[in-house]
XYZ file of C-alpha atoms in Angstrom:
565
model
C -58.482 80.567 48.391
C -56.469 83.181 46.409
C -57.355 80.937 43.107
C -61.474 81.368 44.169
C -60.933 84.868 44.403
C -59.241 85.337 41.140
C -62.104 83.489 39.731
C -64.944 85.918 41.179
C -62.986 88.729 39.742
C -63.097 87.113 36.535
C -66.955 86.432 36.989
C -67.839 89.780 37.778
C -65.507 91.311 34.489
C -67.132 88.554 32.307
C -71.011 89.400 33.662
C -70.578 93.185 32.511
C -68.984 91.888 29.132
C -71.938 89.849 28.927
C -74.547 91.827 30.349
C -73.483 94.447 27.380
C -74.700 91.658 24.793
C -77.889 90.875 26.656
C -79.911 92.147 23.671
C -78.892 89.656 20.726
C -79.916 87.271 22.564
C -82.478 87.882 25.233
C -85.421 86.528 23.536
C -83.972 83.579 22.693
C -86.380 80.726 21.683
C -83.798 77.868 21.103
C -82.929 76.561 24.404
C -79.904 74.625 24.238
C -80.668 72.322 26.672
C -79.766 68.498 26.628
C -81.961 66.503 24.592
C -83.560 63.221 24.855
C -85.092 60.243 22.602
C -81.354 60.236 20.427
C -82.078 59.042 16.636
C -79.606 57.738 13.885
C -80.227 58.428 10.453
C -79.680 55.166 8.649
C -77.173 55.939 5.187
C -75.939 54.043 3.054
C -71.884 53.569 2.341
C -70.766 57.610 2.054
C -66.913 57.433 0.947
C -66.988 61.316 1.291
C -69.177 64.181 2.574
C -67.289 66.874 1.222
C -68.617 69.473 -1.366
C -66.872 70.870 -3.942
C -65.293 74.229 -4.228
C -66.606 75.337 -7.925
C -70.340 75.766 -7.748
C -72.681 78.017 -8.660
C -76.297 77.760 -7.865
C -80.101 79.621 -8.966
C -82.828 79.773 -7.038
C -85.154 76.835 -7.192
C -82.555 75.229 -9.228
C -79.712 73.036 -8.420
C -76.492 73.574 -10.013
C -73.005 70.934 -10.088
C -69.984 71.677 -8.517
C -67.350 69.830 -9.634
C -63.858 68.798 -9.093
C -61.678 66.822 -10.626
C -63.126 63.694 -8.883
C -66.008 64.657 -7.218
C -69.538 66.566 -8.109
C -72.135 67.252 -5.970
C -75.243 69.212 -6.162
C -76.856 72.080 -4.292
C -80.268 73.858 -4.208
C -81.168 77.524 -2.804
C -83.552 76.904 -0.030
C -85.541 79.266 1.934
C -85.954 78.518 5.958
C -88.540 80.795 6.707
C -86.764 84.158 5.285
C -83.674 83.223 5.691
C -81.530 81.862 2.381
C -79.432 78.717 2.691
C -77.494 76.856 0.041
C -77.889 73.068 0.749
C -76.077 69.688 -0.761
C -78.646 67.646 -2.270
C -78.597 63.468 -1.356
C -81.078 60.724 -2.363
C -79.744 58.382 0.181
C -81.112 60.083 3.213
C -84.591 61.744 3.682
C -83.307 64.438 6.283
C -82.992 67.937 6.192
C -80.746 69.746 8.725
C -79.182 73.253 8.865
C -76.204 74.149 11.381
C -77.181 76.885 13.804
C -75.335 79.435 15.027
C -74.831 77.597 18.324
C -72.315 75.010 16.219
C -68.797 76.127 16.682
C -66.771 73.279 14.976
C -64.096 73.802 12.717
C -66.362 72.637 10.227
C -69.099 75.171 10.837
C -67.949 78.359 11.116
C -66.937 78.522 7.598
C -70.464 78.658 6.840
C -73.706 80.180 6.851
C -75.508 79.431 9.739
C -79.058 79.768 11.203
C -79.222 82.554 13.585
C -80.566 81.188 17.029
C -81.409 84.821 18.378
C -83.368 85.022 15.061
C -87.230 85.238 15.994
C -88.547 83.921 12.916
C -92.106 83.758 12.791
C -92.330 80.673 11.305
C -90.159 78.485 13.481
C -92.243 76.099 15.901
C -90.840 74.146 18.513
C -90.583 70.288 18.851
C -91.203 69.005 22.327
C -89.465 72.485 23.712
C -86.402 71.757 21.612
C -85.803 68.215 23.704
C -86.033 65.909 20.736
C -82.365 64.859 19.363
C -81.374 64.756 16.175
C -78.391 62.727 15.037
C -77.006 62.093 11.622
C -74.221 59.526 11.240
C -72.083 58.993 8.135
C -70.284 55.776 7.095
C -66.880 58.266 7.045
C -67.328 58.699 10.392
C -68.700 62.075 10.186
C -71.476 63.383 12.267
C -74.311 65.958 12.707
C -76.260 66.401 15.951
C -78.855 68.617 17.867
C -82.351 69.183 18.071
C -85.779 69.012 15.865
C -87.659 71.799 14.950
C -90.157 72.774 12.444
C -89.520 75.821 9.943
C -91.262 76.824 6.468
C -89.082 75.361 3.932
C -89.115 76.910 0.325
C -87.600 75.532 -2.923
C -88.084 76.648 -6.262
C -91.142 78.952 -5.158
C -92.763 75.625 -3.552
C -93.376 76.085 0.325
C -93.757 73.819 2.632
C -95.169 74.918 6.163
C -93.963 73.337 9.747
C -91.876 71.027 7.392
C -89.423 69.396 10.364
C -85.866 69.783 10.347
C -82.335 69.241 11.960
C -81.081 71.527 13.793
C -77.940 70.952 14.232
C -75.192 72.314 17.094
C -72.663 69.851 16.469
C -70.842 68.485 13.254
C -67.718 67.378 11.761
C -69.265 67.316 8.574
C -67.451 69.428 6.145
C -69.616 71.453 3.910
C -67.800 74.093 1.976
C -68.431 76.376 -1.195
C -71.194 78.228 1.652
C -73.563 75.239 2.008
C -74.943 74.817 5.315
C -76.531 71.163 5.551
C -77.723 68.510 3.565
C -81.647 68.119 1.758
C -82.603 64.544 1.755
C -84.468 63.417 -1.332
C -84.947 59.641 -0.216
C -87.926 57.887 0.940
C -89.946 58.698 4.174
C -89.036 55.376 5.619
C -85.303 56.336 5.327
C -85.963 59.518 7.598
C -85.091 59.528 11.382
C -87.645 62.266 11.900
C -90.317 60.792 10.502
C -89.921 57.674 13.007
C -89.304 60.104 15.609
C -92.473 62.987 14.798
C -95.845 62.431 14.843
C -97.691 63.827 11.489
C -93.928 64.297 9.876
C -92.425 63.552 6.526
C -89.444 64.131 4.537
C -89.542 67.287 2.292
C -89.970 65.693 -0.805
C -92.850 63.496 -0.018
C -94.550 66.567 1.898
C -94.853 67.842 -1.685
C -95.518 64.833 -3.381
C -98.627 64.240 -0.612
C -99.595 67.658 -1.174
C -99.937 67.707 -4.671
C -97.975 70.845 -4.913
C -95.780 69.718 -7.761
C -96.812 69.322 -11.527
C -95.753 65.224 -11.201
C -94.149 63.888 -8.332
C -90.406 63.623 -9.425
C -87.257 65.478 -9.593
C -84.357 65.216 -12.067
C -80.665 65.915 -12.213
C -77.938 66.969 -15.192
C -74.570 68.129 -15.282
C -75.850 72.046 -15.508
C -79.062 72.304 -13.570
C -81.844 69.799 -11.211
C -85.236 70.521 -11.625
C -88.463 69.568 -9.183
C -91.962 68.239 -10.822
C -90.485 68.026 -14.540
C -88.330 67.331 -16.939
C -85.742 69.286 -18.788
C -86.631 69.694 -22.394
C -83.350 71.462 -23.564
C -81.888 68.047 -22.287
C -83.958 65.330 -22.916
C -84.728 65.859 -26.755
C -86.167 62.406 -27.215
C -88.366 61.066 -24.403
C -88.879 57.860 -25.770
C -84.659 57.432 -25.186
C -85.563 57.493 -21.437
C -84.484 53.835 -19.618
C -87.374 53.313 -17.068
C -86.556 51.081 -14.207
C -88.824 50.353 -11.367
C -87.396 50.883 -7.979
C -87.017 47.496 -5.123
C -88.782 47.553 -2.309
C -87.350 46.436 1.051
C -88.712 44.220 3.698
C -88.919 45.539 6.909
C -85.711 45.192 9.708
C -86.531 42.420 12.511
C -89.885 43.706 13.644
C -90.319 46.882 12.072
C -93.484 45.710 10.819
C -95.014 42.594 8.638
C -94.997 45.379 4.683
C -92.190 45.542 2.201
C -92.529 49.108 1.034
C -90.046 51.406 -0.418
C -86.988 52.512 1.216
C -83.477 53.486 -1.166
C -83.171 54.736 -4.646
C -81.969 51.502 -5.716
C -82.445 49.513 -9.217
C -81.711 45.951 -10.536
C -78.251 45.866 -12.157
C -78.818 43.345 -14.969
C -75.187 43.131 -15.903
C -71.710 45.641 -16.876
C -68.977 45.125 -19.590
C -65.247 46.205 -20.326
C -64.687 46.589 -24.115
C -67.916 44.956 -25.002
C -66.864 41.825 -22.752
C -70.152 41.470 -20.388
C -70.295 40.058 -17.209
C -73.355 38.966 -15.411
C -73.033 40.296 -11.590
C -73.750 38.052 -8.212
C -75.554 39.278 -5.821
C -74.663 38.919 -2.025
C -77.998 37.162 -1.112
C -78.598 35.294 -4.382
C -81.447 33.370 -2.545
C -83.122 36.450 -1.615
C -82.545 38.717 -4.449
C -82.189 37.440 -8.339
C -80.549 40.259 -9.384
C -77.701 42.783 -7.621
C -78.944 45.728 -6.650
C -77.487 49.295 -7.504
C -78.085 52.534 -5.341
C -78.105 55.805 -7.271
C -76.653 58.073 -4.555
C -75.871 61.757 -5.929
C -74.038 62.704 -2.703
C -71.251 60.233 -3.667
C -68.108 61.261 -5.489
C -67.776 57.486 -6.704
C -68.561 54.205 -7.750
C -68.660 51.520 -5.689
C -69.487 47.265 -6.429
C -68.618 44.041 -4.018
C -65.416 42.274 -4.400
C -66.737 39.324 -6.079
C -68.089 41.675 -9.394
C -65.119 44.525 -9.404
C -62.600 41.791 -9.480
C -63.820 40.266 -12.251
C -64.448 43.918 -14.044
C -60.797 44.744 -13.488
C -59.554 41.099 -14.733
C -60.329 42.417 -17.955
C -58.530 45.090 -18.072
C -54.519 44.338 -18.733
C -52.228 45.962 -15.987
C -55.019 46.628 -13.250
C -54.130 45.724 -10.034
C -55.078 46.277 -6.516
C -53.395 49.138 -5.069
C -54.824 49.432 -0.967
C -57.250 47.729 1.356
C -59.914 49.978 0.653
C -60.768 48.310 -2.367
C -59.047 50.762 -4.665
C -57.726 49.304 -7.824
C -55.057 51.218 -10.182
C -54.836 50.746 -14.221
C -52.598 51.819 -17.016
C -53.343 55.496 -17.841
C -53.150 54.377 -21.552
C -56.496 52.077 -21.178
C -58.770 52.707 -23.858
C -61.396 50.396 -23.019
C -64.930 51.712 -22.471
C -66.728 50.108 -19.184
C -70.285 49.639 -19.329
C -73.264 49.311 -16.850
C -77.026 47.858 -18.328
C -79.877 48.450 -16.039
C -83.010 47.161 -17.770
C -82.394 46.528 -21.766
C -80.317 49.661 -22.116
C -76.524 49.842 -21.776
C -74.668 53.129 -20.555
C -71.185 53.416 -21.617
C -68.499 55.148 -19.288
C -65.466 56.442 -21.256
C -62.028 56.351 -19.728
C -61.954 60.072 -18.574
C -65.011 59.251 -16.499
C -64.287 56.235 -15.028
C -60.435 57.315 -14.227
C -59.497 58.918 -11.429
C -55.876 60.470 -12.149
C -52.014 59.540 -12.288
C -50.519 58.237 -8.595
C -47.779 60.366 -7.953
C -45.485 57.089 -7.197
C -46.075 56.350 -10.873
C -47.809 58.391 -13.371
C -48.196 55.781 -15.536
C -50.535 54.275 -13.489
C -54.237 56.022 -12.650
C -56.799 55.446 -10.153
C -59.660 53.756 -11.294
C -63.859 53.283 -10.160
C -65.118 51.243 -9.481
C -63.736 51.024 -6.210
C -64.687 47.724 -4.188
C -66.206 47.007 -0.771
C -67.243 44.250 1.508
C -70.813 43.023 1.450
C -73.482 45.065 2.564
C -76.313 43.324 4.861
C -78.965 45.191 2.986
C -78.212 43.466 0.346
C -77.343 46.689 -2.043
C -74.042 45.675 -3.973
C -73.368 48.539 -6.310
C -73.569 52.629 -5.688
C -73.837 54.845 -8.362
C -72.157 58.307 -7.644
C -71.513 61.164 -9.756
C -69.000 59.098 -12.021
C -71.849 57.254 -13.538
C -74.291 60.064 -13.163
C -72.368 63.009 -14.831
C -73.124 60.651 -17.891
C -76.109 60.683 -17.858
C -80.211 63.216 -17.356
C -81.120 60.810 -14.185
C -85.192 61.152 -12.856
C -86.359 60.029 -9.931
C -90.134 59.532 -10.156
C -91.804 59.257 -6.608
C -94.155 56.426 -7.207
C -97.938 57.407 -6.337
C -99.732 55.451 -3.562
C -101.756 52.937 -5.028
C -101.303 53.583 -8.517
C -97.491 53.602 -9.757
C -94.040 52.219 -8.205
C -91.387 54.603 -7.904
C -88.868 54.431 -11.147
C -85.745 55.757 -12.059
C -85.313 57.153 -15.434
C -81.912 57.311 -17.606
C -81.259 59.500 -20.573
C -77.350 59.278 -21.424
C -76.250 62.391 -22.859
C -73.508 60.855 -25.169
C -76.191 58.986 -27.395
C -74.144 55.737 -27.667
C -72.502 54.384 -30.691
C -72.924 50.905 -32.306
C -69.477 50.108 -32.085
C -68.151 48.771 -28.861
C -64.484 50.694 -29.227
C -64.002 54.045 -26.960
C -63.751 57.398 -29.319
C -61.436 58.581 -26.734
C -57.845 58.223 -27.422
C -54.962 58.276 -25.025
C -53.829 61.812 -26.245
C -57.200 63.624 -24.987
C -56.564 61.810 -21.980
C -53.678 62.681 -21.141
C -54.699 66.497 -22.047
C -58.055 66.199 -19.586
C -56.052 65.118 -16.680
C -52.903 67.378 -17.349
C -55.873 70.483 -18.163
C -57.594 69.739 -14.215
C -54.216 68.844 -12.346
C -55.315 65.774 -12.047
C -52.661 63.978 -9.909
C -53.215 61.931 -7.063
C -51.436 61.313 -3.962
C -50.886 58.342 -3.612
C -48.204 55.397 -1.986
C -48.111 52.392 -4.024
C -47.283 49.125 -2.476
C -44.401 47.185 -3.607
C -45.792 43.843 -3.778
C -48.700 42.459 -5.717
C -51.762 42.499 -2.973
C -54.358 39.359 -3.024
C -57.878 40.018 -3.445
C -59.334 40.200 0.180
C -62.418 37.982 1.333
C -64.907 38.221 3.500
C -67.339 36.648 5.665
C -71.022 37.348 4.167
C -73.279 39.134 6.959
C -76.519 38.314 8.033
C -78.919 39.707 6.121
C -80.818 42.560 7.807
C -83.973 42.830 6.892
C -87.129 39.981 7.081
C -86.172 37.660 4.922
C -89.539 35.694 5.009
C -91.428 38.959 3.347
C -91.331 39.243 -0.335
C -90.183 42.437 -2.375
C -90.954 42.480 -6.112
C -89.419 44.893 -8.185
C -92.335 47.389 -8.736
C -94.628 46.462 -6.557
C -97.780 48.995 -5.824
C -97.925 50.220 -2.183
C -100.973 51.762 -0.785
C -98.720 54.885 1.625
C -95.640 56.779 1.803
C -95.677 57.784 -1.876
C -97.236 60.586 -3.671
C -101.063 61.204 -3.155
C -103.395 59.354 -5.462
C -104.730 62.427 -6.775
C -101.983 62.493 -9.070
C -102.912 60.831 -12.851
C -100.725 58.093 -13.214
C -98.302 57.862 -16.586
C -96.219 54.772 -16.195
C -98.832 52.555 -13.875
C -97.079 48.768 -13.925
C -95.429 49.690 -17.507
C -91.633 50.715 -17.528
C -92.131 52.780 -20.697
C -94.435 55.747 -20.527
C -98.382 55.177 -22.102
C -98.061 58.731 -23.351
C -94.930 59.987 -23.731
C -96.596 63.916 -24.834
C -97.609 63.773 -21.156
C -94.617 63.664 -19.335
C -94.422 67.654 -17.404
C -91.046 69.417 -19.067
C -89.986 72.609 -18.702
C -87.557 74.566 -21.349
C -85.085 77.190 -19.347
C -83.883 79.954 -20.820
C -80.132 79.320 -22.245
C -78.960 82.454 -21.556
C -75.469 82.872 -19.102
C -75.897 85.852 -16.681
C -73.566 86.775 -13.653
C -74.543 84.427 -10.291
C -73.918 87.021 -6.789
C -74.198 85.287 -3.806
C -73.339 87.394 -0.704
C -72.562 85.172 2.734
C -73.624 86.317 5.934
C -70.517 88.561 6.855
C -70.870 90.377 3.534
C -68.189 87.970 1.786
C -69.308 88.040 -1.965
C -68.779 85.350 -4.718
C -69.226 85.729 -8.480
C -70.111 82.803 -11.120
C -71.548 82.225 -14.094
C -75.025 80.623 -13.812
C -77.797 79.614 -16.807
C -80.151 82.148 -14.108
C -79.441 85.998 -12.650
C -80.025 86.259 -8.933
C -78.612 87.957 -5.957
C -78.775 85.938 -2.603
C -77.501 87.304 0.962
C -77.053 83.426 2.416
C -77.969 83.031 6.549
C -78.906 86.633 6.510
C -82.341 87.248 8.317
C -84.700 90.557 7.152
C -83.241 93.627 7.970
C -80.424 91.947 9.659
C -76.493 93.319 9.293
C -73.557 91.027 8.179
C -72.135 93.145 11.799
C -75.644 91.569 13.917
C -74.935 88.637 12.454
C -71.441 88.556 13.488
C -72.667 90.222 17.336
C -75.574 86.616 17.163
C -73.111 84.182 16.382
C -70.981 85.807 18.561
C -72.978 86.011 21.792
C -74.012 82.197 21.757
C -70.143 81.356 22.011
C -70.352 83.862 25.008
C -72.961 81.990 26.340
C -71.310 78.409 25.888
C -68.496 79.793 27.689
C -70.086 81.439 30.132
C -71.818 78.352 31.040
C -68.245 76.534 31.343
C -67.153 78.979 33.879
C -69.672 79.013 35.982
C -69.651 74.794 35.927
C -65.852 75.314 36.369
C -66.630 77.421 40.007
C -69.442 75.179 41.088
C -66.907 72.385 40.661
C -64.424 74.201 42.838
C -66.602 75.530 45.280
């Protein structure tokens, strides 16, 4: 009895606290009730989710941040007025924002979407019942609830585009990015399965016709929406084409093969001019291997049977942990190469090398790093590795017209000999220059190649997929003019969109949403307050974020009495 009546007392104290507050959040349109229908966003093999610590970013562009083995990209977004920096990923299709209502470890480092914030744009989904969840191959996670906002990139708007909001997350997104843009195709988005009339970003604009050409592109300095960067790409007719697979549907999805990853044949990679044809998990499916080009990844990533034979030719590599992770002599030299259509792309020791271990620094970490087979039958996964080296596009593909294509400019034009330029003394310098040294515990003993059992494949095996093939929905309206058509070189190359940015460095400001500022160097000028709303304080920002904790507390207390009671 005395323990009830120390609770009421406690009630009572905490109601007047509250009742002080009631303003932040008494018109509150989120209602964070339990939701129904749960979804799963399908992804492909993530080895990380993290985000780098270096970047700077410019509205409507993307800019790299990089680390010493990882690079991932971002984009300035607008949710209705609000400013959000977001990591951007072409193996999902999602986008999702955390809210102020997510109090992980993981999100209150960020900037978050204010809940108590009565933006005029925001629409409901189903009275905020609909789940989202978004589940990561690391075993991270981001969940909560559907919603519709205006979305704005690059001055391109998209009204009532659907979105994750999310309330829960171990996901760790740092340097002040607060979710993740999907770039993939619609039939990779969760919400689009679970929405009627909804699409991923991307294709909203490609369907719309808002963009010059349906496609997006991405270098080392800057990403670009609807063209192609000129100051990059000096020669068009050095682009690589490659049409994109298509994918049968899973089980009984349906009885079409349509498009559904950013993946590409792989027709075959070398070491030191050595080539060696890849197998693919499902030869009597697929002819060729398939490789994913998945700019949220920090690596490089092939099946056993191909990375074994890649590191047999290099002297001293050997098999350092069961995750696939080889180590080689930091003195290699050799240059490892990857040929997707006719064109080989050459990957010089500093780019394929991870660092020293620290149990012998004669010895570096190496990608690729291998994996077990994949029951979608994608072998290979191109991260940032392989794409730092090169101007990558991603053309949509336009509904009836023109299969989607990925386009590859390397920006080291290669040489004709096979012999790296590198030698062992730059190096040395590149990793002793970024601190390069990794962690690590070698193992004593030699370790044996592991095998493994080859899945089922997962997807209708009795459909066909041809490379290329024309689909009649989920690309890019038809009232685009098609350039490439069937061809994997362009019919005019004078008619591919480009745009020339200025070259000149200015200072980069971004502000967070408790007035913490940060200072780069950027190819654009801007100042951006990030998860700031109109006329809102860093301090009612603080007083919003603060109140919904009140509130999830609150809540536990009072479940806490009823228990008792």
């Amino acid at each position: 009895m005395r323990r009830l009546y120390v609770l009421l007392l406690q009630l009572v104290a905490f109601s007047n606290f509250v009742r002080a507050t009631t303003e932040v959040y008494a018109g509150l349109r989120h209602r964070l009730t339990p939701r129904s229908n749960p979804i799963t966003i399908p992804i492909h093999v993530q080895y990380s989710r993290e985000i780098g610590d270096n970047g700077t970013v410019g509205a409507g562009w993307a800019e790299v941040a990089s680390s010493q083995d990882r690079q991932s990209y971002f984009a300035i977004i607008k949710a209705g007025a609000i400013s959000f920096k977001v990591a951007l990923d072409t193996a999902s299709s999602d986008l999702w924002l955390v809210s102020s209502a997510c109090n992980t470890d993981t999100c209150r480092p960020v900037p978050r979407y204010p809940l108590s914030y009565q933006s005029p744009t925001f629409l409901q989904v189903n009275n905020n019942m609909t789940s989202f969840n978004a589940s990561y191959a690391d075993g991270t996670f981001a969940s909560g609830f559907l919603a519709r906002e205006s979305i704005e990139l690059a001055n391109l708007t998209v009204p009532n585009q659907p979105f994750g909001m999310v309330t829960n997350s171990n996901v760790s997104l740092t340097d002040k990015a607060s979710g993740i843009m999907g770039l993939g195709f619609p039939r990779l988005s969760s919400i689009s399965n679970s929405t009627i009339n909804s699409t991923s970003f991307f294709a909203n604009l490609s369907q719309q016709g808002l963009l010059e050409y349906p496609l997006f592109a991405f270098s080392l300095t800057r990403n670009l929406s609807g063209a192609v960067d000129a100051s990059v790409v000096v020669n068009a007719s050095q682009i690589g084409w490659n049409k994109v697979a298509p994918f049968p549907p899973f089980g009984s999805e349906n009885n079409i093969s349509s498009y559904f990853q950013w993946a590409i044949p792989l027709s075959g990679f070398s070491v030191n001019g050595t080539q060696v044809a890849p197998q693919p998990t499902y030869p009597e499916i697929r002819e060729s291997s398939l490789a994913l080009f998945d700019i949220g990844t920090s690596g490089i990533y092939g099946p056993y049977q191909d990375v074994t034979r890649l590191y047999s030719l290099i002297n001293g590599a050997r098999l350092v942990d069961s995750s696939g992770q080889w180590a080689i002599p930091c003195n290699t030299l050799a240059p490892i190469s990857f040929s997707f259509g006719s064109r080989n792309y050459t990957l010089q020791p500093s780019d394929y090398m991870i660092g020293p271990t620290t149990g012998n620094p004669d010895l570096c970490l190496s990608w690729p790093r291998a994996l077990p087979p994949s029951s979608d039958g994608i072998d290979w996964q191109m991260g940032s590795p392989f794409l730092r080296t090169v101007y990558s596009i991603f053309s949509f593909g336009i509904n009836n017209q023109e299969p989607p294509l990925i386009g590859l400019y390397p920006l080291q034009q290669p040489s004709n000999s096979t012999n790296t330029t590198q030698s062992s003394n730059i190096i040395s310098s590149i990793f002793s220059a970024n601190s390069a040294t990794v962690t690590t515990t070698l193992p004593n003993v030699l370790l044996a190649t592991p095998t493994y059992s080859t899945p089922p494949y997962a997807l209708n095996s009795s459909l066909s997929a041809p490379i290329g093939v024309i689909v009649s929905s989920g690309l890019a309206t038809s009232t685009y003019s098609a350039l490439f058509g069937q061809q994997t070189s362009l019919l005019n190359t004078s008619a591919l969109p480009t745009i020339s940015p200025t070259p000149t460095v200015f200072t980069y400001v971004l502000t967070d949403a408790v007035g913490l500022v940060t200072t780069s160097v950027s190819t654009r000028v801007a100042a951006i307050t990030l998860g700031l709303p109109p006329g809102w304080s860093a301090a009612s920002s603080l007083q919003s974020s603060f109140s919904m904790t009140i509130l999830g507390t609150l809540v536990a207390f009072l479940w806490t009495l009823h228990t008792i009671l």
